[in-house]
Structure formats: C-alpha cells, structure tokens
Amino acid sequence: MLLKNARIATMSDDRPYGMIERGAIKVAKGRIAWVGEEKTVPSEHRGGEERDLGGRLITPALIDCHTHIVYGGDRAKEFELRLKGATYEEISRAGGGIVSTVNATRDKTAKELLELSLPRVDALIAEGVSTIEVKSGYGLDIETECAMLRAGRLIESKRPIRVKTSFLGAHAVPSDYSGREDDFIDDVCIPALESAHAEGLADAVDGFCEKIAFTPEQIERVFRRARELGLPVKLHAEQLSNLGGAKLAARFGALSADHLEYAVDEDAEAMARAGTVAVLLPGAFYTLRESKHPPIGAFRRHGVGIAVATDCNPGSSPLNSILLALNMACTIFRLTPEESLAGATRNAARALGLEDSGRISQGLRADMVAWNVEHPAELAYRFGYNPIHERIFEGRFESC
C-alpha cells in the first residue's frame, strides 16, 4: 500500500520533527519500504493499492517504555493519606506502598492479572501506542513474579500491541524479609530471575535503587546475574535521593535509568558515555507532589537521550494516558514539544533496545499514527483531548 498526501513527522533526522510536508510512505509486509516526498516516489513503489491520508499528520506510533500495568488491587486510600500529608516513604514504611500491591497481586492468577490489565492497555492503544514495556515487581516471590511476566506476554495474544517485559524482582522488600534485604536477593530475587529467564519471560532486568528499596551493592548483584544470563538492564534511580544508581546503571551499560529527579551533572555525563537513556516519569512526580526536577539541562548538555513514559502503576502514577504524559513533560519539566514526542517515539524505542521502531524510516516496522492536528506540537499542547484518527500497527489500519 502506498500512503499519500501526508505530512510526515519521521523523527529520524535533524530537521524539526524530521518533517516531510507533502510526503508518501510505501508499506509492504508490515514494514516501511520507502518514505519521502510524494513527488519523488520511485516507479517501483507506484501502482497497486493507494490510500489518501487527507493531509493529516503522521508520526511513528507512540511507545510507553516504562509501565507497571499488570497488577492487582488499587491504592486509592493511600492517595487520600498523601493528601493529608503522609509522604511516600512514610506510607511505604507503614506497610503500604508497593508491599500493599504485592498482597493484592499474589491473590491473582496470571489469567486474572491479564484480564485486569487489558482495560489499561486499551486506554494506551486508543492514544496511538503500539509498544509497551511491562514490569513484574508486585510478586516478590518466585511464582508471582513469573505469573506477572506470563500475563504481560499474553497481552500480545489479546490485543494488537507489542510487549517487552522487564523482570523487577528487586522492587521492594516483602514484610517477611524486613531488615534482611541481602537474604531476599539471594533467596528470592535471583532465583526468580533465573526461573523467568529459563521460561523466556524476561526481555530485560530492572531494579529499584533507593533508601526504601535496595542499595547499589545489592542491585549490582542482580545486574551481574543478568549479565551472566545475557539480559540487558535498566534501573529506577535517583527518584527520592541520590544513591549512585544512575552511575551504576551507566557502568552496566543499562538501556535506561528512570525517574532521575535527584540525578546530577556527573550522572548525566556517565549516562551519555554509556548510551543510557534518561526516562522521565512526570506522572509519578505529579502524584507524589515532588519539587526536585530531573536535571534536564545536564541531559541536553551531555547529549543524553530523553524518553517520556506513563509509569502506569497503582500507587505513585495511576496514569493511563501517554498524551497527558507528553503534556506533563513539557509543562512540568520544560521539555519542548519536539523533545517530548521524541521521548515517546525514537528515544522510547532506544530505552527498550528496539532498533526497528520509533521512527518512520525505510526498513522499520510500519507502526504509525494518523492525527487530526495541524502541527505535531498539538500532541503535547492539549490535555484531556485525543486527536487520533487511525493507528497503523504492522501496516494494518485501525480506526479509532
């Protein structure tokens, strides 16, 4: 199929948005066979089926590169507590937070977790998302961690979306291991990682490096086992304090370091050298009413790729809108609209280790979105409004 009469934000070169004002795209076998100005379509790509896109803006499909979308229960009561003045750390130390979701998740089978996650996935698909990352981390035992990853894998069989899974066994310390974090790493986390890997359930390994979770030394032990298993790593780092997580992630060549409110210039420099993407999560910043901003200037100065994601989870970021995340990234963190769109396309793909997505370029997957907007900045400018016209997944059109 030849797609014609389109304004194409390719996100693939140095022009603003990689824009082609009157462009065409040839799609074949779920891939982009050619893209360029409509007047220059090669003869071999003419003929056959054509589709007029009515001058609409076409972008790469959006990618949500950090979600905890598979979970049981909710934490609405904690939302109330925070509004009354309790901090995230206080709630966590009192048995709330991640551990409360663990209890609700352990009560569910993989099938039940799948069914609970699908409405959340549908909300992202409706906003043009083609790929999501799904983390474990609400099991904190071997069976439930694997059940969460199985549920994540099954999403692809139920919905037209691509899923990349991350093992997050080092997410929190369950109550029966309180004060015995090293034992938890040895007894549960690493064996769960090995089980997930043996079953082919994990595409990457994540951890939470924070005072209320795990030290850099403990995370390093998990990362070393991930390296032995041939799995890439990523890390929740410098969200509530600076413990050296970003530098640890960079030392292991991590795909991404995420949150990063307390990162500093030296962290950005280390991440740039390693090619580690900075994933910003404005939903968590907003929900927790944080005031310390990630060092956006340092990321720009050192050339760190910046991604934007929802962090969809039941506690710190109950956000199911990637478009709202783009707006928040601009309004709260002062990204430009182009940076925010790159953060949910090109750089989000990098954060997941995907070389075939996130841009409109020859040879890449034909995952794209047609929008009813005049300019790509509108995608970040509006909130509470979804201008999608059609989503294209592996070359197949889906009306929205």
Short mmCIF file of N, CA and C in Angstrom, two decimals, residues 256-333:
data_model
loop_
_atom_site.label_atom_id
_atom_site.label_comp_id
_atom_site.label_asym_id
_atom_site.label_seq_id
_atom_site.Cartn_x
_atom_site.Cartn_y
_atom_site.Cartn_z
N SER A 256 18.35 2.05 30.15
CA SER A 256 17.80 3.30 30.67
C SER A 256 18.01 3.40 32.16
N ALA A 257 17.98 4.64 32.63
CA ALA A 257 17.84 4.94 34.05
C ALA A 257 16.60 5.82 34.15
N ASP A 258 15.71 5.51 35.09
CA ASP A 258 14.36 6.08 35.08
C ASP A 258 14.06 6.85 36.37
N HIS A 259 13.27 7.90 36.26
CA HIS A 259 12.91 8.87 37.30
C HIS A 259 13.95 10.00 37.30
N LEU A 260 15.04 9.83 38.07
CA LEU A 260 16.22 10.71 37.98
C LEU A 260 16.03 12.12 38.52
N GLU A 261 15.06 12.32 39.39
CA GLU A 261 14.87 13.66 39.96
C GLU A 261 16.11 14.16 40.69
N TYR A 262 16.84 13.25 41.36
CA TYR A 262 18.00 13.65 42.15
C TYR A 262 19.33 13.38 41.43
N ALA A 263 19.26 13.12 40.14
CA ALA A 263 20.50 12.95 39.38
C ALA A 263 21.23 14.28 39.27
N VAL A 264 22.53 14.19 39.06
CA VAL A 264 23.37 15.39 38.95
C VAL A 264 24.16 15.34 37.64
N ASP A 265 24.94 16.39 37.43
CA ASP A 265 25.67 16.51 36.16
C ASP A 265 26.56 15.31 35.90
N GLU A 266 27.23 14.81 36.93
CA GLU A 266 28.13 13.66 36.74
C GLU A 266 27.35 12.41 36.32
N ASP A 267 26.12 12.29 36.81
CA ASP A 267 25.28 11.16 36.39
C ASP A 267 24.96 11.27 34.90
N ALA A 268 24.59 12.48 34.47
CA ALA A 268 24.27 12.68 33.06
C ALA A 268 25.47 12.39 32.18
N GLU A 269 26.65 12.81 32.62
CA GLU A 269 27.87 12.56 31.85
C GLU A 269 28.13 11.06 31.72
N ALA A 270 27.97 10.32 32.82
CA ALA A 270 28.19 8.87 32.79
C ALA A 270 27.15 8.18 31.89
N MET A 271 25.92 8.62 31.97
CA MET A 271 24.87 8.03 31.14
C MET A 271 25.12 8.30 29.66
N ALA A 272 25.59 9.50 29.34
CA ALA A 272 25.88 9.83 27.95
C ALA A 272 26.98 8.92 27.40
N ARG A 273 28.02 8.71 28.18
CA ARG A 273 29.12 7.84 27.72
C ARG A 273 28.63 6.42 27.48
N ALA A 274 27.69 5.96 28.31
CA ALA A 274 27.20 4.58 28.21
C ALA A 274 26.07 4.43 27.20
N GLY A 275 25.51 5.53 26.71
CA GLY A 275 24.37 5.44 25.82
C GLY A 275 23.08 5.10 26.54
N THR A 276 23.04 5.37 27.85
CA THR A 276 21.87 5.06 28.67
C THR A 276 20.83 6.17 28.55
N VAL A 277 19.60 5.81 28.24
CA VAL A 277 18.53 6.79 28.05
C VAL A 277 17.98 7.22 29.41
N ALA A 278 17.66 8.50 29.54
CA ALA A 278 17.00 9.03 30.73
C ALA A 278 15.50 8.98 30.51
N VAL A 279 14.79 8.17 31.28
CA VAL A 279 13.33 8.05 31.14
C VAL A 279 12.67 8.92 32.20
N LEU A 280 11.96 9.94 31.76
CA LEU A 280 11.26 10.84 32.67
C LEU A 280 9.85 10.33 32.91
N LEU A 281 9.41 10.42 34.15
CA LEU A 281 8.11 9.88 34.56
C LEU A 281 7.32 10.97 35.28
N PRO A 282 6.77 11.92 34.52
CA PRO A 282 6.10 13.06 35.16
C PRO A 282 4.85 12.69 35.94
N GLY A 283 4.23 11.55 35.63
CA GLY A 283 3.05 11.13 36.39
C GLY A 283 3.38 10.88 37.84
N ALA A 284 4.53 10.25 38.11
CA ALA A 284 4.94 9.99 39.49
C ALA A 284 5.33 11.29 40.18
N PHE A 285 6.02 12.16 39.47
CA PHE A 285 6.40 13.46 40.03
C PHE A 285 5.14 14.22 40.45
N TYR A 286 4.14 14.22 39.60
CA TYR A 286 2.87 14.92 39.86
C TYR A 286 2.12 14.29 41.03
N THR A 287 1.97 12.97 41.00
CA THR A 287 1.19 12.29 42.04
C THR A 287 1.82 12.45 43.41
N LEU A 288 3.14 12.35 43.49
CA LEU A 288 3.83 12.46 44.76
C LEU A 288 4.11 13.91 45.16
N ARG A 289 3.70 14.83 44.31
CA ARG A 289 3.88 16.27 44.56
C ARG A 289 5.34 16.59 44.88
N GLU A 290 6.23 16.05 44.03
CA GLU A 290 7.65 16.30 44.21
C GLU A 290 8.00 17.73 43.80
N SER A 291 9.14 18.19 44.20
CA SER A 291 9.58 19.53 43.84
C SER A 291 10.96 19.54 43.20
N LYS A 292 11.70 18.45 43.33
CA LYS A 292 13.05 18.37 42.77
C LYS A 292 12.96 17.86 41.33
N HIS A 293 13.35 18.70 40.37
CA HIS A 293 13.22 18.34 38.96
C HIS A 293 14.43 17.56 38.46
N PRO A 294 14.24 16.63 37.53
CA PRO A 294 15.39 15.99 36.89
C PRO A 294 16.26 17.05 36.22
N PRO A 295 17.56 16.80 36.09
CA PRO A 295 18.48 17.79 35.52
C PRO A 295 18.40 17.83 33.98
N ILE A 296 17.33 18.38 33.46
CA ILE A 296 17.10 18.39 32.02
C ILE A 296 18.26 19.09 31.29
N GLY A 297 18.72 20.20 31.86
CA GLY A 297 19.82 20.92 31.23
C GLY A 297 21.07 20.07 31.10
N ALA A 298 21.37 19.28 32.12
CA ALA A 298 22.55 18.40 32.07
C ALA A 298 22.36 17.31 31.02
N PHE A 299 21.16 16.77 30.92
CA PHE A 299 20.90 15.75 29.90
C PHE A 299 21.10 16.34 28.50
N ARG A 300 20.58 17.54 28.29
CA ARG A 300 20.77 18.18 26.98
C ARG A 300 22.24 18.46 26.72
N ARG A 301 22.91 19.00 27.70
CA ARG A 301 24.32 19.41 27.54
C ARG A 301 25.21 18.23 27.19
N HIS A 302 24.94 17.08 27.79
CA HIS A 302 25.78 15.90 27.56
C HIS A 302 25.25 15.00 26.44
N GLY A 303 24.11 15.35 25.88
CA GLY A 303 23.57 14.56 24.78
C GLY A 303 22.93 13.26 25.20
N VAL A 304 22.33 13.23 26.40
CA VAL A 304 21.61 12.04 26.86
C VAL A 304 20.25 11.99 26.19
N GLY A 305 19.89 10.84 25.62
CA GLY A 305 18.56 10.68 25.06
C GLY A 305 17.52 10.74 26.17
N ILE A 306 16.45 11.50 25.93
CA ILE A 306 15.39 11.67 26.93
C ILE A 306 14.12 11.00 26.44
N ALA A 307 13.61 10.07 27.22
CA ALA A 307 12.34 9.41 26.92
C ALA A 307 11.29 9.85 27.94
N VAL A 308 10.02 9.66 27.58
CA VAL A 308 8.90 10.01 28.45
C VAL A 308 7.95 8.82 28.49
N ALA A 309 7.48 8.45 29.69
CA ALA A 309 6.58 7.31 29.83
C ALA A 309 5.54 7.59 30.91
N THR A 310 4.52 6.74 30.97
CA THR A 310 3.45 6.95 31.94
C THR A 310 3.81 6.49 33.33
N ASP A 311 4.67 5.43 33.44
CA ASP A 311 4.91 4.78 34.73
C ASP A 311 3.61 4.22 35.29
N CYS A 312 2.67 3.85 34.43
CA CYS A 312 1.36 3.38 34.87
C CYS A 312 1.49 2.36 35.99
N ASN A 313 1.01 2.72 37.18
CA ASN A 313 1.05 1.81 38.33
C ASN A 313 -0.03 2.24 39.32
N PRO A 314 -0.36 1.39 40.29
CA PRO A 314 -1.49 1.70 41.17
C PRO A 314 -1.19 2.71 42.27
N GLY A 315 0.07 3.04 42.48
CA GLY A 315 0.40 3.88 43.62
C GLY A 315 0.90 5.25 43.26
N SER A 316 2.13 5.33 42.74
CA SER A 316 2.75 6.63 42.53
C SER A 316 2.42 7.26 41.19
N SER A 317 1.83 6.51 40.26
CA SER A 317 1.49 7.09 38.95
C SER A 317 0.34 6.33 38.31
N PRO A 318 -0.88 6.49 38.83
CA PRO A 318 -2.04 5.81 38.22
C PRO A 318 -2.46 6.54 36.94
N LEU A 319 -1.55 6.59 35.99
CA LEU A 319 -1.71 7.36 34.76
C LEU A 319 -1.81 6.41 33.58
N ASN A 320 -2.89 6.51 32.83
CA ASN A 320 -3.09 5.65 31.66
C ASN A 320 -3.11 6.45 30.36
N SER A 321 -2.54 7.64 30.35
CA SER A 321 -2.56 8.48 29.17
C SER A 321 -1.15 8.90 28.78
N ILE A 322 -0.67 8.39 27.65
CA ILE A 322 0.64 8.80 27.17
C ILE A 322 0.61 10.24 26.69
N LEU A 323 -0.53 10.69 26.14
CA LEU A 323 -0.63 12.07 25.69
C LEU A 323 -0.54 13.04 26.86
N LEU A 324 -1.17 12.71 27.97
CA LEU A 324 -1.04 13.55 29.15
C LEU A 324 0.39 13.55 29.67
N ALA A 325 1.06 12.40 29.58
CA ALA A 325 2.47 12.34 29.99
C ALA A 325 3.32 13.29 29.15
N LEU A 326 3.03 13.39 27.84
CA LEU A 326 3.76 14.32 26.99
C LEU A 326 3.53 15.76 27.44
N ASN A 327 2.29 16.10 27.73
CA ASN A 327 1.98 17.44 28.19
C ASN A 327 2.67 17.75 29.51
N MET A 328 2.62 16.80 30.44
CA MET A 328 3.27 16.98 31.73
C MET A 328 4.78 17.18 31.58
N ALA A 329 5.39 16.41 30.67
CA ALA A 329 6.83 16.52 30.47
C ALA A 329 7.20 17.92 30.01
N CYS A 330 6.33 18.53 29.19
CA CYS A 330 6.58 19.91 28.74
C CYS A 330 6.26 20.92 29.84
N THR A 331 5.09 20.78 30.46
CA THR A 331 4.63 21.78 31.41
C THR A 331 5.42 21.75 32.71
N ILE A 332 5.71 20.55 33.21
CA ILE A 332 6.39 20.41 34.50
C ILE A 332 7.91 20.43 34.34
N PHE A 333 8.43 19.65 33.37
CA PHE A 333 9.88 19.51 33.23
C PHE A 333 10.47 20.45 32.16
#
